[in-house]
Tab-separated table of C-alpha atoms in Angstrom:
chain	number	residue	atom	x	y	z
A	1	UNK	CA	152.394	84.226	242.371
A	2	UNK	CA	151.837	87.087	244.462
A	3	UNK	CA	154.507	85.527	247.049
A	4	UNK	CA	157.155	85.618	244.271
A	5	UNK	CA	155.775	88.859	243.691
A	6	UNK	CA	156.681	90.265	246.934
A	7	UNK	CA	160.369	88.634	246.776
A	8	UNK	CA	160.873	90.789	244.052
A	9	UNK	CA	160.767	88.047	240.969
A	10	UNK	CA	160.208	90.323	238.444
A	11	UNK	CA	158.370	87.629	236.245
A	12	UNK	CA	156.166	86.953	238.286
A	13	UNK	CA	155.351	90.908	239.135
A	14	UNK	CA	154.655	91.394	235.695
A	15	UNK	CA	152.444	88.486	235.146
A	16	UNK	CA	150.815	89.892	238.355
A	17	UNK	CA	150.631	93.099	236.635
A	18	UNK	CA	148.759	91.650	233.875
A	19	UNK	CA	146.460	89.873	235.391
A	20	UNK	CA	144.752	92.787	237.496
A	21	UNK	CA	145.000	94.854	233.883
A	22	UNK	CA	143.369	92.221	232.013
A	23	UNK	CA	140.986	90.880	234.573
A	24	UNK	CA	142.977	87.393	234.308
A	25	UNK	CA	141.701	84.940	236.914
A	26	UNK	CA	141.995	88.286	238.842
A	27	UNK	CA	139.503	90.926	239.258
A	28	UNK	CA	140.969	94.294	237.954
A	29	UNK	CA	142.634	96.975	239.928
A	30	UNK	CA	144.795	99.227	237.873
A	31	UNK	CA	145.985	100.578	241.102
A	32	UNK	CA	147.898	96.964	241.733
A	33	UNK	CA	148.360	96.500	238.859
A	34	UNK	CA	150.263	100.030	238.018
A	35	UNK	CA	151.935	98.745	241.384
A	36	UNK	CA	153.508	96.030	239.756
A	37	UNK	CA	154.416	97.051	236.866
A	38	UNK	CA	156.064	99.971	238.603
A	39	UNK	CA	157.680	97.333	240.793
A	40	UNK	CA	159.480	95.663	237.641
A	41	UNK	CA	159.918	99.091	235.579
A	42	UNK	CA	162.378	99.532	239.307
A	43	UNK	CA	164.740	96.400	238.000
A	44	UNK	CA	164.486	97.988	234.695
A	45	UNK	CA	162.317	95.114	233.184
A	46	UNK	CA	161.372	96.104	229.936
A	47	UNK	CA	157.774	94.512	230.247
A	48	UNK	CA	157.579	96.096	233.287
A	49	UNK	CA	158.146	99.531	231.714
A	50	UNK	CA	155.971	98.930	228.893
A	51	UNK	CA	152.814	98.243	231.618
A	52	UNK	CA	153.901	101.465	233.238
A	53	UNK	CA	153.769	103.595	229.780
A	54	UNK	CA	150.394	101.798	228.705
A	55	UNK	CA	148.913	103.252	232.260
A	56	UNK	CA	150.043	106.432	231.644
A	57	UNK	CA	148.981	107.226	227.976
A	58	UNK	CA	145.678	105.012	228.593
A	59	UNK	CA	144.724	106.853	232.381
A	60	UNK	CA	144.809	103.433	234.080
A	61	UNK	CA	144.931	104.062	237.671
A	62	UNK	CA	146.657	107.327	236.797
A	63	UNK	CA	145.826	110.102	235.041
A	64	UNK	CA	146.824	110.277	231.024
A	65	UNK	CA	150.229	111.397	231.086
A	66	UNK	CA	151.921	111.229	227.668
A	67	UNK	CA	155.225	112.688	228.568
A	68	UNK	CA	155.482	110.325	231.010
A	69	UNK	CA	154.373	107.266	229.385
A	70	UNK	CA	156.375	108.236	226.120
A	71	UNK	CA	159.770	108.217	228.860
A	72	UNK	CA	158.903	104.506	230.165
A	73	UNK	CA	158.181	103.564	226.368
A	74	UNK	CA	161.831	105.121	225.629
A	75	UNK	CA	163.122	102.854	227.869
A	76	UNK	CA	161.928	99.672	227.437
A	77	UNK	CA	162.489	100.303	223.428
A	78	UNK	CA	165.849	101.001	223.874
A	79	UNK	CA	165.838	97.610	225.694
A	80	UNK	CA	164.280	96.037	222.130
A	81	UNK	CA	160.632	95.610	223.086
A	82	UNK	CA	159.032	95.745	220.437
A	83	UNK	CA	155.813	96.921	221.304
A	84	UNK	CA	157.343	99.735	222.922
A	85	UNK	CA	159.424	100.613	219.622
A	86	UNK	CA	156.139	100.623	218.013
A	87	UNK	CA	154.631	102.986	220.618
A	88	UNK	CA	157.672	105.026	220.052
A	89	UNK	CA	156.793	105.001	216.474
A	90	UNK	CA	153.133	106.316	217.276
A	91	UNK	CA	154.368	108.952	219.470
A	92	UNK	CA	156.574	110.837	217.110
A	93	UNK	CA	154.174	110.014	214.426
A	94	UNK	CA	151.271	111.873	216.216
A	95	UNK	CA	153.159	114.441	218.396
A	96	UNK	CA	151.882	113.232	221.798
A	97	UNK	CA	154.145	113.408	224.451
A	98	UNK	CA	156.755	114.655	222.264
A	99	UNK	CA	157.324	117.188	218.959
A	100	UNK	CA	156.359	115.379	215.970
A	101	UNK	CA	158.955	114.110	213.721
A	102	UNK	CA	158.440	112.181	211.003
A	103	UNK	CA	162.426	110.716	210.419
A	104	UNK	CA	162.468	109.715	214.429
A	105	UNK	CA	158.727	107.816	213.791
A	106	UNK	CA	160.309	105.904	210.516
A	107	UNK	CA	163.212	104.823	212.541
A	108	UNK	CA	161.223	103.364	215.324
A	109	UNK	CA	158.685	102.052	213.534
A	110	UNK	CA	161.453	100.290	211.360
A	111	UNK	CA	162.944	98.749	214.808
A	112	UNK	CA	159.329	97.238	215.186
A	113	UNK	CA	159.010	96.674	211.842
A	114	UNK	CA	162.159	94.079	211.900
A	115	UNK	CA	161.204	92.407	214.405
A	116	UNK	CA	158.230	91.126	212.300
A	117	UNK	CA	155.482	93.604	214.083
A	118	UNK	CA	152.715	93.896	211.347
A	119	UNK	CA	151.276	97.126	212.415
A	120	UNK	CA	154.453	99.160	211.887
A	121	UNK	CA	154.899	97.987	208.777
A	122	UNK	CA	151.261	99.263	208.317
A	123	UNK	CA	152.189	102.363	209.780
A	124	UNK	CA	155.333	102.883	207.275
A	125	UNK	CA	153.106	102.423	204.589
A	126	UNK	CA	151.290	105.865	206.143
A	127	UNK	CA	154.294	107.483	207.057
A	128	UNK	CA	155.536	107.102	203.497
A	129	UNK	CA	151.930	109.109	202.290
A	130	UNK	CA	151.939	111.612	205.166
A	131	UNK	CA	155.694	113.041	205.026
A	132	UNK	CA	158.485	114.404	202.997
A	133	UNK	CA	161.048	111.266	204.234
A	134	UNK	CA	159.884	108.663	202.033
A	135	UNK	CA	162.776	105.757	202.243
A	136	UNK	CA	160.056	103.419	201.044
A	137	UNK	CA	157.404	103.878	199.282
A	138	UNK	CA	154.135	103.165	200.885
A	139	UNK	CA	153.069	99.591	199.048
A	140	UNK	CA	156.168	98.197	199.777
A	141	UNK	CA	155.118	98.336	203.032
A	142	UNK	CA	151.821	97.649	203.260
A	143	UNK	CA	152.438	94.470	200.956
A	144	UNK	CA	155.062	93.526	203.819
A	145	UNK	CA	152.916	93.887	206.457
A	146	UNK	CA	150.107	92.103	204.126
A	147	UNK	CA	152.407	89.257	203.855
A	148	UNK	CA	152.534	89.292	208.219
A	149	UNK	CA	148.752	88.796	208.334
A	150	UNK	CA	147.462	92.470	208.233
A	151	UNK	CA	144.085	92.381	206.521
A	152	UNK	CA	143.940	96.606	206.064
A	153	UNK	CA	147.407	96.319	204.696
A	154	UNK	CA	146.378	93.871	202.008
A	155	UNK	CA	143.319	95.824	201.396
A	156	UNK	CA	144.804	99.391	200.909
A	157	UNK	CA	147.393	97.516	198.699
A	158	UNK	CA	144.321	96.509	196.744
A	159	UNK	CA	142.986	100.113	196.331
A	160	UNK	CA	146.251	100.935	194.868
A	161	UNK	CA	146.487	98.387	192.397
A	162	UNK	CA	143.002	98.809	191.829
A	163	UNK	CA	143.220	102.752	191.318
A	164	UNK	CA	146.947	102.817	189.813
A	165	UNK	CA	147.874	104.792	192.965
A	166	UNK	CA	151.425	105.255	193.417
A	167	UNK	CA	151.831	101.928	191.154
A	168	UNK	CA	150.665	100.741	188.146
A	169	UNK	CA	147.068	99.983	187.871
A	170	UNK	CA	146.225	96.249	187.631
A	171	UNK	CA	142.983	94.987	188.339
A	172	UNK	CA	143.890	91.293	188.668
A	173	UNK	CA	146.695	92.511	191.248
A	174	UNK	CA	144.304	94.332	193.344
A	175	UNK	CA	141.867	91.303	193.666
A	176	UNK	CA	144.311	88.973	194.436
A	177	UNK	CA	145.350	91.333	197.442
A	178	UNK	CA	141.578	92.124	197.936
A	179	UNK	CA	141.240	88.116	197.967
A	180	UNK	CA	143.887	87.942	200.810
A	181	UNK	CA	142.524	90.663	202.813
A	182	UNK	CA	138.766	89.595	202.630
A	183	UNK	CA	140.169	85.820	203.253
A	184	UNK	CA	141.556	87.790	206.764
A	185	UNK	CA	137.788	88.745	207.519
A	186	UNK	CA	138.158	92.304	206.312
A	187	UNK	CA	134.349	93.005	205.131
A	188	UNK	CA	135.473	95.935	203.140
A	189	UNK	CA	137.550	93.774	200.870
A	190	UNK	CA	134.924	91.389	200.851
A	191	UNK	CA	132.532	93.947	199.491
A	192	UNK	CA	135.386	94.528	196.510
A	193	UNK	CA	135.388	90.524	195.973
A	194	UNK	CA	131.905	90.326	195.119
A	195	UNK	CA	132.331	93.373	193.103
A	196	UNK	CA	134.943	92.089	191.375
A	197	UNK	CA	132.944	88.617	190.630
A	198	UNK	CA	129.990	90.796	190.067
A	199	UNK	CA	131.755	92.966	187.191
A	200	UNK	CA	135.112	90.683	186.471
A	201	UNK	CA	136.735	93.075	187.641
A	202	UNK	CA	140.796	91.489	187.637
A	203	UNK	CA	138.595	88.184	187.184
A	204	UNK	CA	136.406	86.093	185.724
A	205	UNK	CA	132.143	87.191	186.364
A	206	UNK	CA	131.216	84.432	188.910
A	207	UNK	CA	127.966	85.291	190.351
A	208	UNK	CA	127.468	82.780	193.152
A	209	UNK	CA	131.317	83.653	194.249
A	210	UNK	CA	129.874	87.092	194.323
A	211	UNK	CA	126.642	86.551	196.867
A	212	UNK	CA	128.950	84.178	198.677
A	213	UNK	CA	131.361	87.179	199.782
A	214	UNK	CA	128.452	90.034	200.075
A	215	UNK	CA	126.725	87.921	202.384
A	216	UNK	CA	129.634	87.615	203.810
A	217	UNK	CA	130.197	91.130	203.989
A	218	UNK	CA	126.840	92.302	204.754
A	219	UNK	CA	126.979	90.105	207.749
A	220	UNK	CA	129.440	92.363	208.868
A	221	UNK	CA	127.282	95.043	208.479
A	222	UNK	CA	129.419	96.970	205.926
A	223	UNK	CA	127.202	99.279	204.131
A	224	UNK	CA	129.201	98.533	200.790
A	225	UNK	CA	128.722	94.779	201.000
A	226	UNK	CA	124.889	95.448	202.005
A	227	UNK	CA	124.691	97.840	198.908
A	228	UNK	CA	126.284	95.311	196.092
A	229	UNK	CA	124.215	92.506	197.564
A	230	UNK	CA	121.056	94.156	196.982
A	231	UNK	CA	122.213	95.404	193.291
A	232	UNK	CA	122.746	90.992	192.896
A	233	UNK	CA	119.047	90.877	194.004
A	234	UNK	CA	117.676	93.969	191.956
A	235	UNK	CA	118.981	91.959	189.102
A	236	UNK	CA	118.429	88.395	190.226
A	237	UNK	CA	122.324	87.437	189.564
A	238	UNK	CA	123.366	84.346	191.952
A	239	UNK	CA	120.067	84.995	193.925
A	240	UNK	CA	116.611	85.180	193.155
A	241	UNK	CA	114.956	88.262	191.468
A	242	UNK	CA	113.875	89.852	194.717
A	243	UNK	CA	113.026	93.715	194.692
A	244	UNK	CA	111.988	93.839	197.809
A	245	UNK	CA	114.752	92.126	199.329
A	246	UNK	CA	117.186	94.737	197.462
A	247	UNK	CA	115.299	97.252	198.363
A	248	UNK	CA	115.631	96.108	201.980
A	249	UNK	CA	119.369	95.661	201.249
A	250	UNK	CA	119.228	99.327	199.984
A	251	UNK	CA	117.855	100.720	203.281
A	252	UNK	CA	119.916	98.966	205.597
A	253	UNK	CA	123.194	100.213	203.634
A	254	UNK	CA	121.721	103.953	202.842
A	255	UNK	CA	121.228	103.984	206.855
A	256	UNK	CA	125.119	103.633	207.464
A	257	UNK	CA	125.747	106.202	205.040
A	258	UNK	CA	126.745	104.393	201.809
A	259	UNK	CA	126.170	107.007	199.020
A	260	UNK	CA	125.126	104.363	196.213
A	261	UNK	CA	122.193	102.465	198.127
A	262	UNK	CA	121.311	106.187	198.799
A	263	UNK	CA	121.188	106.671	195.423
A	264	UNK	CA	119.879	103.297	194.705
A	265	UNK	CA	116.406	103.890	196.660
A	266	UNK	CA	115.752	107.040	195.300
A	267	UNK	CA	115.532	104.963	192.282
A	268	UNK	CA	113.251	102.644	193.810
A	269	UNK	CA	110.843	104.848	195.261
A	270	UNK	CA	110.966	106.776	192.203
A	271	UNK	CA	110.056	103.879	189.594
A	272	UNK	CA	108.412	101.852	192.406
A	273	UNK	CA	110.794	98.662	192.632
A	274	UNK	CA	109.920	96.707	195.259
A	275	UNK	CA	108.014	99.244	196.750
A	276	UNK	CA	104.796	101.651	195.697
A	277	UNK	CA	106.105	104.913	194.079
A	278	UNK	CA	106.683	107.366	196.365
A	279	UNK	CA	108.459	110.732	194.505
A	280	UNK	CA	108.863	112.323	198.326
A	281	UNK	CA	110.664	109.452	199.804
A	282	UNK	CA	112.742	109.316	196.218
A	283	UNK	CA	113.304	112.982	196.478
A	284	UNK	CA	114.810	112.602	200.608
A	285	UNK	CA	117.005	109.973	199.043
A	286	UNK	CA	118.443	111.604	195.905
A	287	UNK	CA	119.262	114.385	198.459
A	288	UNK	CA	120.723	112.379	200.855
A	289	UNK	CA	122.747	110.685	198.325
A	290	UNK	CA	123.565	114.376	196.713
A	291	UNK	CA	125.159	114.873	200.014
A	292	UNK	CA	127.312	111.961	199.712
A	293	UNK	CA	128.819	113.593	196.267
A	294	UNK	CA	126.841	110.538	194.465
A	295	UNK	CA	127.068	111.296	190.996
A	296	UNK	CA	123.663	112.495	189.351
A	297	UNK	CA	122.329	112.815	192.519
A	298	UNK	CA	121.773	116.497	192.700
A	299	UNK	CA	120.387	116.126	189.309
A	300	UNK	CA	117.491	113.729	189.936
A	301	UNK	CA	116.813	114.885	193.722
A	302	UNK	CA	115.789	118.432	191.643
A	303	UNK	CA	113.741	116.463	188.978
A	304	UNK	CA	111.965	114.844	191.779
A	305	UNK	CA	111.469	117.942	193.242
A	306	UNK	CA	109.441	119.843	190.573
A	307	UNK	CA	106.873	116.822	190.978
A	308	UNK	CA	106.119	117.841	194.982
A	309	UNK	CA	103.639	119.836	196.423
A	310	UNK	CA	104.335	122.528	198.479
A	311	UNK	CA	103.100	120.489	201.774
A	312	UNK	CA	105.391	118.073	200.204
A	313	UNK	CA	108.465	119.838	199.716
A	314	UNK	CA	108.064	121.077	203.800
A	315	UNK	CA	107.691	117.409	205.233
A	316	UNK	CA	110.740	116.137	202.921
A	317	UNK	CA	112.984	119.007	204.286
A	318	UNK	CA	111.697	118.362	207.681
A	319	UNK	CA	112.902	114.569	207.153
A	320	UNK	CA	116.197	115.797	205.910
A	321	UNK	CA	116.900	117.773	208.516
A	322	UNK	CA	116.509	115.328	210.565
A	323	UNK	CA	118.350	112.580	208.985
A	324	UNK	CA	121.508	111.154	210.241
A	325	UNK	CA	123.313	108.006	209.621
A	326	UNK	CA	123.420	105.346	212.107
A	327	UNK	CA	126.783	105.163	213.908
A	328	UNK	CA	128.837	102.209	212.986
């Protein structure tokens, strides 16, 4: 390989290229492999000028240069690589390396976009929301890019349908995209199946379809997956009647910052649900929540509040103050 390298094969340069990048039966040195890729960008190789704008706007074995990386993109998109149209696409989209312009970002986004490349499609479906050029309206794109495997296409396309954003609202639509997405491994989607077998919400109540995709979910760690799988719990619906394994549920979720399982344990430490009463702990949660914009939360955190002592009152703020959600 590195014979044919040397000879000037530009194949085998690239593949080179890769390999020290990507650690490929090769130990990585961007330094080679910036070499190679250089080497190939030199027989203008599109590949090869793709791997030189990826170590430019990523700092790999050179510093972050977006001008410079945006120029090899340029030229190995106007070759028809389609990764580099799609870089092209980010670039004017976000202004790096070049003035932001929405109409240039459509177009090569579009290139990418024919060329079957999910994630501009995705991207369209932004560029529709974010400025005035709107060709296409954002869910046509995202239920294109959907239909090309992208699980946050399928799930924003979801939203819509469920919110009646931008189309009509439609409750069975939006689970049958929230469906596709969560079948994708999304675990935000799979959090609005089981809410939507929870509630029959677009279709019919199915309880143990519900736990099956929270548990799902929660094994994902998503805080709204956690949250819903408690509330099955709390209520004993597809599970056993376990408060303290909602209330468990509750903790874990309220931790990564989910408003409602905020909300949720102030309830529990209030009225003692799979836990002793405790009105300071309900009060800290109430609060928390209140700063999540839960509704009623501001509302019960000062009800709980009347019921603390002074000493109380300074240890709960103390805990607030303190408080932070756990990074995701």
């Amino acid at each position: 390989m590195s014979a044919a390298a040397e000879q000037g094969l530009v194949r085998a340069q690239v593949d080179l290229a890769w390999r020290y990048r990507d650690a490929n039966q090769l130990a990585v040195d961007y330094g080679k492999s910036l070499r190679w890729f250089n080497a190939a960008a030199a027989q203008d190789d599109p590949k090869g000028q793709l791997g030189v704008g990826y170590a430019y706007s990523q700092g790999l074995g050179v510093p972050v240069d977006h001008v410079k990386a945006f120029g090899f993109f340029l030229k190995a998109a106007r070759q028809g690589q389609v990764n580099a149209e799609f870089n092209m696409g980010l670039y004017y989209d976000s202004g790096m390396g070049v003035e932001e312009d929405c109409a240039r970002a459509e177009e090569w986004y579009r290139r990418a976009a024919d060329q079957g490349y999910k994630d501009a499609m995705f991207n369209l479906g932004w560029l529709a929301e974010k400025c005035a050029v709107r060709t296409e309206q954002k869910a046509q794109w995202w239920r294109k890019a959907a239909e090309h495997g992208h699980d946050t296409a399928a799930r924003n396309l979801g939203m819509m349908y469920r919110d009646g954003d931008g189309v009509p609202q439609d409750r069975q639509e939006a689970f049958k995209w929230f469906l596709k997405s969560a079948q994708m491994g999304n675990a935000v989607a799979q959090s609005e199946v089981g809410f939507a077998y929870s509630f029959g919400s677009g279709v019919v109540t199915d309880y143990e379809q519900a736990a099956r995709w929270l548990r799902i979910g929660a094994s994902q760690k998503d805080p709204g997956s956690l949250c819903n799988f408690g509330v099955l719990y709390y209520h004993g619906w597809g599970v056993p009647h376990d408060e303290r394994e909602a209330l468990r549920l509750f903790l874990e979720s309220a931790n990564l910052g989910s408003g409602h399982a905020q909300f949720n344990l102030g309830v529990c430490y209030r009225d003692g649900q799979g836990t002793e009463r405790d009105p300071l702990a309900s009060y800290v949660w109430f609060s928390i929540a209140a700063r999540e914009q839960f509704p009623l939360a501001q509302n019960r955190a000062d009800t709980m509040r009347k019921l603390l002592t002074p000493a109380q009152i300074a240890e709960a703020d103390r805990r607030l103050a303190q408080w932070k959600p756990i990074a995701q």
